[in-house]
């Protein structure tokens, strides 16, 4: 008796995981787009030295630079998370293709054995 249920179960789990990861990827890409649109807010308003100077101005500039550095790090992490998800989707798709081939091969071999 041919039992393909473990392979079919794994294939089904892979497909569910792919759909979940694709939904997550779309949400993260949407957040990334929204986040990117706000990048200019980190450096606004533009303050010129002849309008804004002194220790308060220096402190403000340092805080703004720290904020912008943190912003860029978050963007980097967000891009990294999207890449990880894309790689996992690709790996699951490859695994699913291999499972489908294995299932088909097993079915063909089983049918040939029955004919003998």
mmCIF file with all atom_site columns, C-alpha atoms in Angstrom:
data_model
loop_
_atom_site.group_PDB
_atom_site.id
_atom_site.type_symbol
_atom_site.label_atom_id
_atom_site.label_alt_id
_atom_site.label_comp_id
_atom_site.label_asym_id
_atom_site.label_entity_id
_atom_site.label_seq_id
_atom_site.pdbx_PDB_ins_code
_atom_site.Cartn_x
_atom_site.Cartn_y
_atom_site.Cartn_z
_atom_site.occupancy
_atom_site.B_iso_or_equiv
_atom_site.pdbx_formal_charge
_atom_site.auth_seq_id
_atom_site.auth_comp_id
_atom_site.auth_asym_id
_atom_site.auth_atom_id
_atom_site.pdbx_PDB_model_num
ATOM 1   C CA . UNK A 1 1   ? 0.000  0.000  0.000   1.00 0.00 ? 1   UNK A CA 1
ATOM 2   C CA . UNK A 1 2   ? 1.377  3.371  -1.059  1.00 0.00 ? 2   UNK A CA 1
ATOM 3   C CA . UNK A 1 3   ? 1.210  6.023  1.683   1.00 0.00 ? 3   UNK A CA 1
ATOM 4   C CA . UNK A 1 4   ? 1.924  9.505  0.380   1.00 0.00 ? 4   UNK A CA 1
ATOM 5   C CA . UNK A 1 5   ? 0.153  11.291 3.229   1.00 0.00 ? 5   UNK A CA 1
ATOM 6   C CA . UNK A 1 6   ? 3.379  12.510 4.912   1.00 0.00 ? 6   UNK A CA 1
ATOM 7   C CA . UNK A 1 7   ? 4.575  14.001 1.623   1.00 0.00 ? 7   UNK A CA 1
ATOM 8   C CA . UNK A 1 8   ? 1.174  15.526 0.882   1.00 0.00 ? 8   UNK A CA 1
ATOM 9   C CA . UNK A 1 9   ? 0.985  16.943 4.410   1.00 0.00 ? 9   UNK A CA 1
ATOM 10  C CA . UNK A 1 10  ? 4.406  18.551 4.059   1.00 0.00 ? 10  UNK A CA 1
ATOM 11  C CA . UNK A 1 11  ? 3.462  19.940 0.655   1.00 0.00 ? 11  UNK A CA 1
ATOM 12  C CA . UNK A 1 12  ? 0.290  21.413 2.127   1.00 0.00 ? 12  UNK A CA 1
ATOM 13  C CA . UNK A 1 13  ? 2.230  22.979 5.027   1.00 0.00 ? 13  UNK A CA 1
ATOM 14  C CA . UNK A 1 14  ? 4.734  24.440 2.590   1.00 0.00 ? 14  UNK A CA 1
ATOM 15  C CA . UNK A 1 15  ? 1.970  26.040 0.536   1.00 0.00 ? 15  UNK A CA 1
ATOM 16  C CA . UNK A 1 16  ? 0.350  27.510 3.661   1.00 0.00 ? 16  UNK A CA 1
ATOM 17  C CA . UNK A 1 17  ? 3.706  28.835 4.838   1.00 0.00 ? 17  UNK A CA 1
ATOM 18  C CA . UNK A 1 18  ? 4.370  30.371 1.430   1.00 0.00 ? 18  UNK A CA 1
ATOM 19  C CA . UNK A 1 19  ? 1.031  32.194 1.508   1.00 0.00 ? 19  UNK A CA 1
ATOM 20  C CA . UNK A 1 20  ? 1.657  33.440 5.054   1.00 0.00 ? 20  UNK A CA 1
ATOM 21  C CA . UNK A 1 21  ? 5.141  34.641 4.156   1.00 0.00 ? 21  UNK A CA 1
ATOM 22  C CA . UNK A 1 22  ? 3.882  36.357 1.001   1.00 0.00 ? 22  UNK A CA 1
ATOM 23  C CA . UNK A 1 23  ? 1.298  38.245 3.080   1.00 0.00 ? 23  UNK A CA 1
ATOM 24  C CA . UNK A 1 24  ? 4.008  39.262 5.552   1.00 0.00 ? 24  UNK A CA 1
ATOM 25  C CA . UNK A 1 25  ? 6.271  40.350 2.719   1.00 0.00 ? 25  UNK A CA 1
ATOM 26  C CA . UNK A 1 26  ? 3.553  42.570 1.241   1.00 0.00 ? 26  UNK A CA 1
ATOM 27  C CA . UNK A 1 27  ? 2.880  44.170 4.629   1.00 0.00 ? 27  UNK A CA 1
ATOM 28  C CA . UNK A 1 28  ? 6.576  44.805 5.227   1.00 0.00 ? 28  UNK A CA 1
ATOM 29  C CA . UNK A 1 29  ? 7.035  46.241 1.732   1.00 0.00 ? 29  UNK A CA 1
ATOM 30  C CA . UNK A 1 30  ? 4.091  48.561 2.331   1.00 0.00 ? 30  UNK A CA 1
ATOM 31  C CA . UNK A 1 31  ? 5.596  49.667 5.640   1.00 0.00 ? 31  UNK A CA 1
ATOM 32  C CA . UNK A 1 32  ? 8.964  50.111 3.965   1.00 0.00 ? 32  UNK A CA 1
ATOM 33  C CA . UNK A 1 33  ? 7.431  52.353 1.297   1.00 0.00 ? 33  UNK A CA 1
ATOM 34  C CA . UNK A 1 34  ? 5.627  54.432 3.925   1.00 0.00 ? 34  UNK A CA 1
ATOM 35  C CA . UNK A 1 35  ? 8.766  54.588 6.053   1.00 0.00 ? 35  UNK A CA 1
ATOM 36  C CA . UNK A 1 36  ? 10.871 55.666 3.063   1.00 0.00 ? 36  UNK A CA 1
ATOM 37  C CA . UNK A 1 37  ? 8.472  58.510 2.332   1.00 0.00 ? 37  UNK A CA 1
ATOM 38  C CA . UNK A 1 38  ? 9.152  59.890 5.809   1.00 0.00 ? 38  UNK A CA 1
ATOM 39  C CA . UNK A 1 39  ? 12.920 59.946 5.452   1.00 0.00 ? 39  UNK A CA 1
ATOM 40  C CA . UNK A 1 40  ? 13.055 63.639 4.622   1.00 0.00 ? 40  UNK A CA 1
ATOM 41  C CA . UNK A 1 41  ? 11.299 64.421 7.918   1.00 0.00 ? 41  UNK A CA 1
ATOM 42  C CA . UNK A 1 42  ? 14.482 63.404 9.750   1.00 0.00 ? 42  UNK A CA 1
ATOM 43  C CA . UNK A 1 43  ? 16.408 66.309 8.266   1.00 0.00 ? 43  UNK A CA 1
ATOM 44  C CA . UNK A 1 44  ? 13.705 68.981 8.148   1.00 0.00 ? 44  UNK A CA 1
ATOM 45  C CA . UNK A 1 45  ? 13.676 71.844 8.585   1.00 0.00 ? 45  UNK A CA 1
ATOM 46  C CA . UNK A 1 46  ? 16.929 72.808 6.951   1.00 0.00 ? 46  UNK A CA 1
ATOM 47  C CA . UNK A 1 47  ? 18.663 75.158 9.337   1.00 0.00 ? 47  UNK A CA 1
ATOM 48  C CA . UNK A 1 48  ? 21.507 77.331 8.086   1.00 0.00 ? 48  UNK A CA 1
ATOM 49  C CA . UNK A 1 49  ? 24.413 78.377 10.314  1.00 0.00 ? 49  UNK A CA 1
ATOM 50  C CA . UNK A 1 50  ? 23.555 82.080 9.908   1.00 0.00 ? 50  UNK A CA 1
ATOM 51  C CA . UNK A 1 51  ? 20.021 81.401 11.216  1.00 0.00 ? 51  UNK A CA 1
ATOM 52  C CA . UNK A 1 52  ? 20.811 78.804 13.868  1.00 0.00 ? 52  UNK A CA 1
ATOM 53  C CA . UNK A 1 53  ? 24.024 78.645 15.861  1.00 0.00 ? 53  UNK A CA 1
ATOM 54  C CA . UNK A 1 54  ? 25.388 78.110 19.319  1.00 0.00 ? 54  UNK A CA 1
ATOM 55  C CA . UNK A 1 55  ? 25.344 75.236 21.789  1.00 0.00 ? 55  UNK A CA 1
ATOM 56  C CA . UNK A 1 56  ? 21.585 74.642 21.438  1.00 0.00 ? 56  UNK A CA 1
ATOM 57  C CA . UNK A 1 57  ? 21.981 74.409 17.675  1.00 0.00 ? 57  UNK A CA 1
ATOM 58  C CA . UNK A 1 58  ? 24.872 71.970 18.077  1.00 0.00 ? 58  UNK A CA 1
ATOM 59  C CA . UNK A 1 59  ? 22.848 69.819 20.482  1.00 0.00 ? 59  UNK A CA 1
ATOM 60  C CA . UNK A 1 60  ? 19.908 69.871 18.090  1.00 0.00 ? 60  UNK A CA 1
ATOM 61  C CA . UNK A 1 61  ? 22.123 68.866 15.155  1.00 0.00 ? 61  UNK A CA 1
ATOM 62  C CA . UNK A 1 62  ? 23.627 65.992 17.163  1.00 0.00 ? 62  UNK A CA 1
ATOM 63  C CA . UNK A 1 63  ? 20.185 64.736 18.155  1.00 0.00 ? 63  UNK A CA 1
ATOM 64  C CA . UNK A 1 64  ? 18.991 64.989 14.577  1.00 0.00 ? 64  UNK A CA 1
ATOM 65  C CA . UNK A 1 65  ? 22.053 63.079 13.361  1.00 0.00 ? 65  UNK A CA 1
ATOM 66  C CA . UNK A 1 66  ? 21.419 60.381 15.982  1.00 0.00 ? 66  UNK A CA 1
ATOM 67  C CA . UNK A 1 67  ? 17.785 60.164 14.911  1.00 0.00 ? 67  UNK A CA 1
ATOM 68  C CA . UNK A 1 68  ? 18.759 59.888 11.256  1.00 0.00 ? 68  UNK A CA 1
ATOM 69  C CA . UNK A 1 69  ? 21.344 57.187 12.029  1.00 0.00 ? 69  UNK A CA 1
ATOM 70  C CA . UNK A 1 70  ? 18.671 55.212 13.874  1.00 0.00 ? 70  UNK A CA 1
ATOM 71  C CA . UNK A 1 71  ? 16.265 55.734 11.002  1.00 0.00 ? 71  UNK A CA 1
ATOM 72  C CA . UNK A 1 72  ? 18.785 54.381 8.498   1.00 0.00 ? 72  UNK A CA 1
ATOM 73  C CA . UNK A 1 73  ? 19.472 51.365 10.739  1.00 0.00 ? 73  UNK A CA 1
ATOM 74  C CA . UNK A 1 74  ? 15.754 50.593 10.901  1.00 0.00 ? 74  UNK A CA 1
ATOM 75  C CA . UNK A 1 75  ? 15.546 50.833 7.112   1.00 0.00 ? 75  UNK A CA 1
ATOM 76  C CA . UNK A 1 76  ? 18.464 48.419 6.839   1.00 0.00 ? 76  UNK A CA 1
ATOM 77  C CA . UNK A 1 77  ? 16.797 45.981 9.253   1.00 0.00 ? 77  UNK A CA 1
ATOM 78  C CA . UNK A 1 78  ? 13.499 46.219 7.383   1.00 0.00 ? 78  UNK A CA 1
ATOM 79  C CA . UNK A 1 79  ? 15.228 45.499 4.074   1.00 0.00 ? 79  UNK A CA 1
ATOM 80  C CA . UNK A 1 80  ? 17.044 42.588 5.690   1.00 0.00 ? 80  UNK A CA 1
ATOM 81  C CA . UNK A 1 81  ? 13.793 41.134 7.018   1.00 0.00 ? 81  UNK A CA 1
ATOM 82  C CA . UNK A 1 82  ? 12.209 41.360 3.566   1.00 0.00 ? 82  UNK A CA 1
ATOM 83  C CA . UNK A 1 83  ? 15.224 39.612 2.031   1.00 0.00 ? 83  UNK A CA 1
ATOM 84  C CA . UNK A 1 84  ? 15.041 36.824 4.623   1.00 0.00 ? 84  UNK A CA 1
ATOM 85  C CA . UNK A 1 85  ? 11.348 36.328 3.862   1.00 0.00 ? 85  UNK A CA 1
ATOM 86  C CA . UNK A 1 86  ? 12.014 36.274 0.111   1.00 0.00 ? 86  UNK A CA 1
ATOM 87  C CA . UNK A 1 87  ? 14.728 33.660 0.599   1.00 0.00 ? 87  UNK A CA 1
ATOM 88  C CA . UNK A 1 88  ? 12.468 31.528 2.780   1.00 0.00 ? 88  UNK A CA 1
ATOM 89  C CA . UNK A 1 89  ? 9.669  31.731 0.191   1.00 0.00 ? 89  UNK A CA 1
ATOM 90  C CA . UNK A 1 90  ? 12.118 30.661 -2.507  1.00 0.00 ? 90  UNK A CA 1
ATOM 91  C CA . UNK A 1 91  ? 13.369 27.749 -0.386  1.00 0.00 ? 91  UNK A CA 1
ATOM 92  C CA . UNK A 1 92  ? 9.811  26.597 0.332   1.00 0.00 ? 92  UNK A CA 1
ATOM 93  C CA . UNK A 1 93  ? 8.907  26.826 -3.354  1.00 0.00 ? 93  UNK A CA 1
ATOM 94  C CA . UNK A 1 94  ? 11.934 24.708 -4.236  1.00 0.00 ? 94  UNK A CA 1
ATOM 95  C CA . UNK A 1 95  ? 11.031 22.202 -1.534  1.00 0.00 ? 95  UNK A CA 1
ATOM 96  C CA . UNK A 1 96  ? 7.444  22.089 -2.776  1.00 0.00 ? 96  UNK A CA 1
ATOM 97  C CA . UNK A 1 97  ? 8.582  21.433 -6.340  1.00 0.00 ? 97  UNK A CA 1
ATOM 98  C CA . UNK A 1 98  ? 10.789 18.595 -5.130  1.00 0.00 ? 98  UNK A CA 1
ATOM 99  C CA . UNK A 1 99  ? 7.939  17.131 -3.080  1.00 0.00 ? 99  UNK A CA 1
ATOM 100 C CA . UNK A 1 100 ? 5.610  17.287 -6.083  1.00 0.00 ? 100 UNK A CA 1
ATOM 101 C CA . UNK A 1 101 ? 8.200  15.482 -8.223  1.00 0.00 ? 101 UNK A CA 1
ATOM 102 C CA . UNK A 1 102 ? 8.690  12.853 -5.526  1.00 0.00 ? 102 UNK A CA 1
ATOM 103 C CA . UNK A 1 103 ? 4.943  12.296 -5.220  1.00 0.00 ? 103 UNK A CA 1
ATOM 104 C CA . UNK A 1 104 ? 4.568  11.933 -8.995  1.00 0.00 ? 104 UNK A CA 1
ATOM 105 C CA . UNK A 1 105 ? 7.522  9.545  -9.164  1.00 0.00 ? 105 UNK A CA 1
ATOM 106 C CA . UNK A 1 106 ? 6.116  7.433  -6.333  1.00 0.00 ? 106 UNK A CA 1
ATOM 107 C CA . UNK A 1 107 ? 2.715  7.293  -8.034  1.00 0.00 ? 107 UNK A CA 1
ATOM 108 C CA . UNK A 1 108 ? 4.221  6.248  -11.368 1.00 0.00 ? 108 UNK A CA 1
ATOM 109 C CA . UNK A 1 109 ? 6.347  3.566  -9.709  1.00 0.00 ? 109 UNK A CA 1
ATOM 110 C CA . UNK A 1 110 ? 3.342  2.308  -7.762  1.00 0.00 ? 110 UNK A CA 1
ATOM 111 C CA . UNK A 1 111 ? 1.206  2.134  -10.919 1.00 0.00 ? 111 UNK A CA 1
ATOM 112 C CA . UNK A 1 112 ? 3.959  0.282  -12.760 1.00 0.00 ? 112 UNK A CA 1
ATOM 113 C CA . UNK A 1 113 ? 4.289  -2.190 -9.893  1.00 0.00 ? 113 UNK A CA 1
ATOM 114 C CA . UNK A 1 114 ? 0.542  -2.824 -9.971  1.00 0.00 ? 114 UNK A CA 1
ATOM 115 C CA . UNK A 1 115 ? 0.677  -3.626 -13.704 1.00 0.00 ? 115 UNK A CA 1
ATOM 116 C CA . UNK A 1 116 ? 3.255  -6.368 -13.141 1.00 0.00 ? 116 UNK A CA 1
#
